[in-house]
């Protein structure tokens, strides 16, 4: 039971990390696009 719970916790943490990386990459991509327009 404890192992499954800790595995789920790790899964959630990995998802959060992916989400942060994805949002950061999207933000940088959008900013670069705006700079190209100028």
N, CA, C and O atoms as a Tripos MOL2 file, in Angstrom:
@<TRIPOS>MOLECULE
protein
  152   151    38     0     0
PROTEIN
NO_CHARGES

@<TRIPOS>ATOM
      1 N           0.8430   -1.2050    0.0000 N.3       1 UNK1
      2 CA          0.0000    0.0000    0.0000 C.3       1 UNK1
      3 C           0.8770    1.2530    0.0000 C.2       1 UNK1
      4 O           0.6650    2.1660   -0.7990 O.2       1 UNK1
      5 N           1.8500    1.2900    0.8900 N.am      2 UNK2
      6 CA          2.7120    2.4700    0.9610 C.3       2 UNK2
      7 C           3.5150    2.6610   -0.3230 C.2       2 UNK2
      8 O           3.7540    3.7860   -0.7610 O.2       2 UNK2
      9 N           3.9290    1.5340   -0.9190 N.am      3 UNK3
     10 CA          4.7200    1.6240   -2.1530 C.3       3 UNK3
     11 C           3.8710    2.2160   -3.2730 C.2       3 UNK3
     12 O           4.3340    3.0730   -4.0270 O.2       3 UNK3
     13 N           2.6190    1.7530   -3.3780 N.am      4 UNK4
     14 CA          1.7130    2.2570   -4.4200 C.3       4 UNK4
     15 C           1.4820    3.7470   -4.2160 C.2       4 UNK4
     16 O           1.4750    4.5160   -5.1770 O.2       4 UNK4
     17 N           1.2910    4.1570   -2.9590 N.am      5 UNK5
     18 CA          1.0250    5.5690   -2.6600 C.3       5 UNK5
     19 C           2.2270    6.4200   -3.0530 C.2       5 UNK5
     20 O           2.0750    7.4690   -3.6790 O.2       5 UNK5
     21 N           3.4140    5.9670   -2.6830 N.am      6 UNK6
     22 CA          4.6250    6.7320   -3.0020 C.3       6 UNK6
     23 C           4.8280    6.7620   -4.5160 C.2       6 UNK6
     24 O           5.3230    7.7540   -5.0520 O.2       6 UNK6
     25 N           4.4510    5.6850   -5.2110 N.am      7 UNK7
     26 CA          4.5800    5.6550   -6.6710 C.3       7 UNK7
     27 C           3.6420    6.6880   -7.2840 C.2       7 UNK7
     28 O           4.0130    7.4090   -8.2100 O.2       7 UNK7
     29 N           2.4150    6.7480   -6.7530 N.am      8 UNK8
     30 CA          1.4520    7.7380   -7.2480 C.3       8 UNK8
     31 C           1.9710    9.1460   -6.9770 C.2       8 UNK8
     32 O           1.8480   10.0300   -7.8250 O.2       8 UNK8
     33 N           2.5420    9.3490   -5.8180 N.am      9 UNK9
     34 CA          3.0940   10.6660   -5.4680 C.3       9 UNK9
     35 C           4.1830   11.0530   -6.4610 C.2       9 UNK9
     36 O           4.2380   12.1900   -6.9310 O.2       9 UNK9
     37 N           5.0530   10.0860   -6.7730 N.am     10 UNK10
     38 CA          6.1410   10.3570   -7.7200 C.3      10 UNK10
     39 C           5.5630   10.6810   -9.0930 C.2      10 UNK10
     40 O           6.0520   11.5810   -9.7760 O.2      10 UNK10
     41 N           4.5300    9.9560   -9.5000 N.am     11 UNK11
     42 CA          3.8860   10.2080  -10.7920 C.3      11 UNK11
     43 C           3.3720   11.6390  -10.8570 C.2      11 UNK11
     44 O           3.5700   12.3350  -11.8530 O.2      11 UNK11
     45 N           2.7150   12.0690   -9.7940 N.am     12 UNK12
     46 CA          2.1620   13.4220   -9.7600 C.3      12 UNK12
     47 C           3.2920   14.4420   -9.8430 C.2      12 UNK12
     48 O           3.1870   15.4460  -10.5480 O.2      12 UNK12
     49 N           4.3700   14.1750   -9.1180 N.am     13 UNK13
     50 CA          5.5030   15.1010   -9.1110 C.3      13 UNK13
     51 C           6.1050   15.2010  -10.5170 C.2      13 UNK13
     52 O           6.4390   16.2930  -10.9770 O.2      13 UNK13
     53 N           6.2400   14.0540  -11.1980 N.am     14 UNK14
     54 CA          6.7900   14.0550  -12.5550 C.3      14 UNK14
     55 C           5.8830   14.8360  -13.4910 C.2      14 UNK14
     56 O           6.3560   15.5800  -14.3500 O.2      14 UNK14
     57 N           4.5660   14.6620  -13.3220 N.am     15 UNK15
     58 CA          3.6130   15.3940  -14.1690 C.3      15 UNK15
     59 C           3.7570   16.8910  -13.9450 C.2      15 UNK15
     60 O           3.7520   17.6680  -14.9000 O.2      15 UNK15
     61 N           3.8860   17.2990  -12.6810 N.am     16 UNK16
     62 CA          4.0440   18.7300  -12.3670 C.3      16 UNK16
     63 C           5.3160   19.2630  -13.0220 C.2      16 UNK16
     64 O           5.3270   20.3670  -13.5680 O.2      16 UNK16
     65 N           6.3880   18.4690  -12.9630 N.am     17 UNK17
     66 CA          7.6590   18.8960  -13.5500 C.3      17 UNK17
     67 C           7.5080   19.0650  -15.0580 C.2      17 UNK17
     68 O           7.9940   20.0400  -15.6320 O.2      17 UNK17
     69 N           6.8260   18.1010  -15.7020 N.am     18 UNK18
     70 CA          6.5980   18.1930  -17.1490 C.3      18 UNK18
     71 C           5.7790   19.4230  -17.4770 C.2      18 UNK18
     72 O           6.0580   20.1270  -18.4470 O.2      18 UNK18
     73 N           4.7580   19.6820  -16.6570 N.am     19 UNK19
     74 CA          3.8810   20.8330  -16.8980 C.3      19 UNK19
     75 C           4.6820   22.1300  -16.8080 C.2      19 UNK19
     76 O           4.5130   23.0300  -17.6310 O.2      19 UNK19
     77 N           5.5550   22.2200  -15.8000 N.am     20 UNK20
     78 CA          6.3740   23.4270  -15.6270 C.3      20 UNK20
     79 C           7.3060   23.6070  -16.8310 C.2      20 UNK20
     80 O           7.4570   24.7130  -17.3490 O.2      20 UNK20
     81 N           7.9290   22.5020  -17.2670 N.am     21 UNK21
     82 CA          8.8390   22.5800  -18.4140 C.3      21 UNK21
     83 C           8.0830   22.9780  -19.6690 C.2      21 UNK21
     84 O           8.5620   23.7930  -20.4570 O.2      21 UNK21
     85 N           6.8950   22.4010  -19.8560 N.am     22 UNK22
     86 CA          6.0870   22.6990  -21.0400 C.3      22 UNK22
     87 C           5.6700   24.1590  -21.0600 C.2      22 UNK22
     88 O           5.7730   24.8330  -22.0850 O.2      22 UNK22
     89 N           5.1940   24.6430  -19.9080 N.am     23 UNK23
     90 CA          4.7640   26.0440  -19.8270 C.3      23 UNK23
     91 C           5.9460   26.9850  -20.0480 C.2      23 UNK23
     92 O           5.8170   28.0030  -20.7280 O.2      23 UNK23
     93 N           7.0910   26.6420  -19.4760 N.am     24 UNK24
     94 CA          8.2790   27.4780  -19.6440 C.3      24 UNK24
     95 C           8.7160   27.5200  -21.1050 C.2      24 UNK24
     96 O           9.0530   28.5830  -21.6260 O.2      24 UNK24
     97 N           8.7090   26.3630  -21.7660 N.am     25 UNK25
     98 CA          9.0880   26.3060  -23.1710 C.3      25 UNK25
     99 C           8.1190   27.0880  -24.0380 C.2      25 UNK25
    100 O           8.5330   27.7840  -24.9650 O.2      25 UNK25
    101 N           6.8300   26.9770  -23.7390 N.am     26 UNK26
    102 CA          5.8110   27.6940  -24.5110 C.3      26 UNK26
    103 C           5.9760   29.1940  -24.3440 C.2      26 UNK26
    104 O           5.8480   29.9560  -25.3030 O.2      26 UNK26
    105 N           6.2630   29.6140  -23.1100 N.am     27 UNK27
    106 CA          6.4510   31.0420  -22.8260 C.3      27 UNK27
    107 C           7.6460   31.5850  -23.6070 C.2      27 UNK27
    108 O           7.5650   32.6570  -24.2070 O.2      27 UNK27
    109 N           8.7580   30.8400  -23.5990 N.am     28 UNK28
    110 CA          9.9590   31.2760  -24.3250 C.3      28 UNK28
    111 C           9.6880   31.3200  -25.8220 C.2      28 UNK28
    112 O          10.1290   32.2420  -26.5090 O.2      28 UNK28
    113 N           8.9580   30.3160  -26.3340 N.am     29 UNK29
    114 CA          8.6470   30.2600  -27.7710 C.3      29 UNK29
    115 C           7.7940   31.4510  -28.1740 C.2      29 UNK29
    116 O           8.0330   32.0700  -29.2110 O.2      29 UNK29
    117 N           6.8040   31.7720  -27.3570 N.am     30 UNK30
    118 CA          5.9080   32.8840  -27.6680 C.3      30 UNK30
    119 C           6.6770   34.2100  -27.6520 C.2      30 UNK30
    120 O           6.4650   35.0740  -28.5040 O.2      30 UNK30
    121 N           7.5790   34.3560  -26.6630 N.am     31 UNK31
    122 CA          8.3530   35.5920  -26.5470 C.3      31 UNK31
    123 C           9.2700   35.7520  -27.7710 C.2      31 UNK31
    124 O           9.4480   36.8580  -28.2810 O.2      31 UNK31
    125 N           9.8450   34.6400  -28.2290 N.am     32 UNK32
    126 CA         10.7270   34.6980  -29.3940 C.3      32 UNK32
    127 C           9.9230   35.0990  -30.6310 C.2      32 UNK32
    128 O          10.4010   35.8710  -31.4620 O.2      32 UNK32
    129 N           8.7120   34.5780  -30.7500 N.am     33 UNK33
    130 CA          7.8380   34.9210  -31.8800 C.3      33 UNK33
    131 C           7.5460   36.4210  -31.8740 C.2      33 UNK33
    132 O           7.5590   37.0600  -32.9260 O.2      33 UNK33
    133 N           7.2870   36.9770  -30.7070 N.am     34 UNK34
    134 CA          6.9840   38.4060  -30.6000 C.3      34 UNK34
    135 C           8.2050   39.2330  -30.9960 C.2      34 UNK34
    136 O           8.0670   40.2780  -31.6320 O.2      34 UNK34
    137 N           9.3900   38.7750  -30.6250 N.am     35 UNK35
    138 CA         10.6190   39.5050  -30.9560 C.3      35 UNK35
    139 C          10.8500   39.4970  -32.4670 C.2      35 UNK35
    140 O          11.3610   40.4700  -33.0220 O.2      35 UNK35
    141 N          10.4710   38.3920  -33.1420 N.am     36 UNK36
    142 CA         10.6570   38.3070  -34.5920 C.3      36 UNK36
    143 C           9.7900   39.3340  -35.3100 C.2      36 UNK36
    144 O          10.1940   39.8900  -36.3310 O.2      36 UNK36
    145 N           8.6080   39.5830  -34.7790 N.am     37 UNK37
    146 CA          7.6880   40.5430  -35.4070 C.3      37 UNK37
    147 C           8.2840   41.9460  -35.4090 C.2      37 UNK37
    148 O           8.1530   42.6750  -36.3920 O.2      37 UNK37
    149 N           8.9350   42.3270  -34.3170 N.am     38 UNK38
    150 CA          9.4530   43.6980  -34.1930 C.3      38 UNK38
    151 C          10.5490   44.0040  -35.2130 C.2      38 UNK38
    152 O          11.0810   45.1140  -35.2330 O.2      38 UNK38
@<TRIPOS>BOND
     1     1     2 1
     2     2     3 1
     3     3     4 2
     4     3     5 am
     5     5     6 1
     6     6     7 1
     7     7     8 2
     8     7     9 am
     9     9    10 1
    10    10    11 1
    11    11    12 2
    12    11    13 am
    13    13    14 1
    14    14    15 1
    15    15    16 2
    16    15    17 am
    17    17    18 1
    18    18    19 1
    19    19    20 2
    20    19    21 am
    21    21    22 1
    22    22    23 1
    23    23    24 2
    24    23    25 am
    25    25    26 1
    26    26    27 1
    27    27    28 2
    28    27    29 am
    29    29    30 1
    30    30    31 1
    31    31    32 2
    32    31    33 am
    33    33    34 1
    34    34    35 1
    35    35    36 2
    36    35    37 am
    37    37    38 1
    38    38    39 1
    39    39    40 2
    40    39    41 am
    41    41    42 1
    42    42    43 1
    43    43    44 2
    44    43    45 am
    45    45    46 1
    46    46    47 1
    47    47    48 2
    48    47    49 am
    49    49    50 1
    50    50    51 1
    51    51    52 2
    52    51    53 am
    53    53    54 1
    54    54    55 1
    55    55    56 2
    56    55    57 am
    57    57    58 1
    58    58    59 1
    59    59    60 2
    60    59    61 am
    61    61    62 1
    62    62    63 1
    63    63    64 2
    64    63    65 am
    65    65    66 1
    66    66    67 1
    67    67    68 2
    68    67    69 am
    69    69    70 1
    70    70    71 1
    71    71    72 2
    72    71    73 am
    73    73    74 1
    74    74    75 1
    75    75    76 2
    76    75    77 am
    77    77    78 1
    78    78    79 1
    79    79    80 2
    80    79    81 am
    81    81    82 1
    82    82    83 1
    83    83    84 2
    84    83    85 am
    85    85    86 1
    86    86    87 1
    87    87    88 2
    88    87    89 am
    89    89    90 1
    90    90    91 1
    91    91    92 2
    92    91    93 am
    93    93    94 1
    94    94    95 1
    95    95    96 2
    96    95    97 am
    97    97    98 1
    98    98    99 1
    99    99   100 2
   100    99   101 am
   101   101   102 1
   102   102   103 1
   103   103   104 2
   104   103   105 am
   105   105   106 1
   106   106   107 1
   107   107   108 2
   108   107   109 am
   109   109   110 1
   110   110   111 1
   111   111   112 2
   112   111   113 am
   113   113   114 1
   114   114   115 1
   115   115   116 2
   116   115   117 am
   117   117   118 1
   118   118   119 1
   119   119   120 2
   120   119   121 am
   121   121   122 1
   122   122   123 1
   123   123   124 2
   124   123   125 am
   125   125   126 1
   126   126   127 1
   127   127   128 2
   128   127   129 am
   129   129   130 1
   130   130   131 1
   131   131   132 2
   132   131   133 am
   133   133   134 1
   134   134   135 1
   135   135   136 2
   136   135   137 am
   137   137   138 1
   138   138   139 1
   139   139   140 2
   140   139   141 am
   141   141   142 1
   142   142   143 1
   143   143   144 2
   144   143   145 am
   145   145   146 1
   146   146   147 1
   147   147   148 2
   148   147   149 am
   149   149   150 1
   150   150   151 1
   151   151   152 2
@<TRIPOS>SUBSTRUCTURE
     1 UNK1         2 RESIDUE 1 A UNK
     2 UNK2         6 RESIDUE 1 A UNK
     3 UNK3        10 RESIDUE 1 A UNK
     4 UNK4        14 RESIDUE 1 A UNK
     5 UNK5        18 RESIDUE 1 A UNK
     6 UNK6        22 RESIDUE 1 A UNK
     7 UNK7        26 RESIDUE 1 A UNK
     8 UNK8        30 RESIDUE 1 A UNK
     9 UNK9        34 RESIDUE 1 A UNK
    10 UNK10       38 RESIDUE 1 A UNK
    11 UNK11       42 RESIDUE 1 A UNK
    12 UNK12       46 RESIDUE 1 A UNK
    13 UNK13       50 RESIDUE 1 A UNK
    14 UNK14       54 RESIDUE 1 A UNK
    15 UNK15       58 RESIDUE 1 A UNK
    16 UNK16       62 RESIDUE 1 A UNK
    17 UNK17       66 RESIDUE 1 A UNK
    18 UNK18       70 RESIDUE 1 A UNK
    19 UNK19       74 RESIDUE 1 A UNK
    20 UNK20       78 RESIDUE 1 A UNK
    21 UNK21       82 RESIDUE 1 A UNK
    22 UNK22       86 RESIDUE 1 A UNK
    23 UNK23       90 RESIDUE 1 A UNK
    24 UNK24       94 RESIDUE 1 A UNK
    25 UNK25       98 RESIDUE 1 A UNK
    26 UNK26      102 RESIDUE 1 A UNK
    27 UNK27      106 RESIDUE 1 A UNK
    28 UNK28      110 RESIDUE 1 A UNK
    29 UNK29      114 RESIDUE 1 A UNK
    30 UNK30      118 RESIDUE 1 A UNK
    31 UNK31      122 RESIDUE 1 A UNK
    32 UNK32      126 RESIDUE 1 A UNK
    33 UNK33      130 RESIDUE 1 A UNK
    34 UNK34      134 RESIDUE 1 A UNK
    35 UNK35      138 RESIDUE 1 A UNK
    36 UNK36      142 RESIDUE 1 A UNK
    37 UNK37      146 RESIDUE 1 A UNK
    38 UNK38      150 RESIDUE 1 A UNK
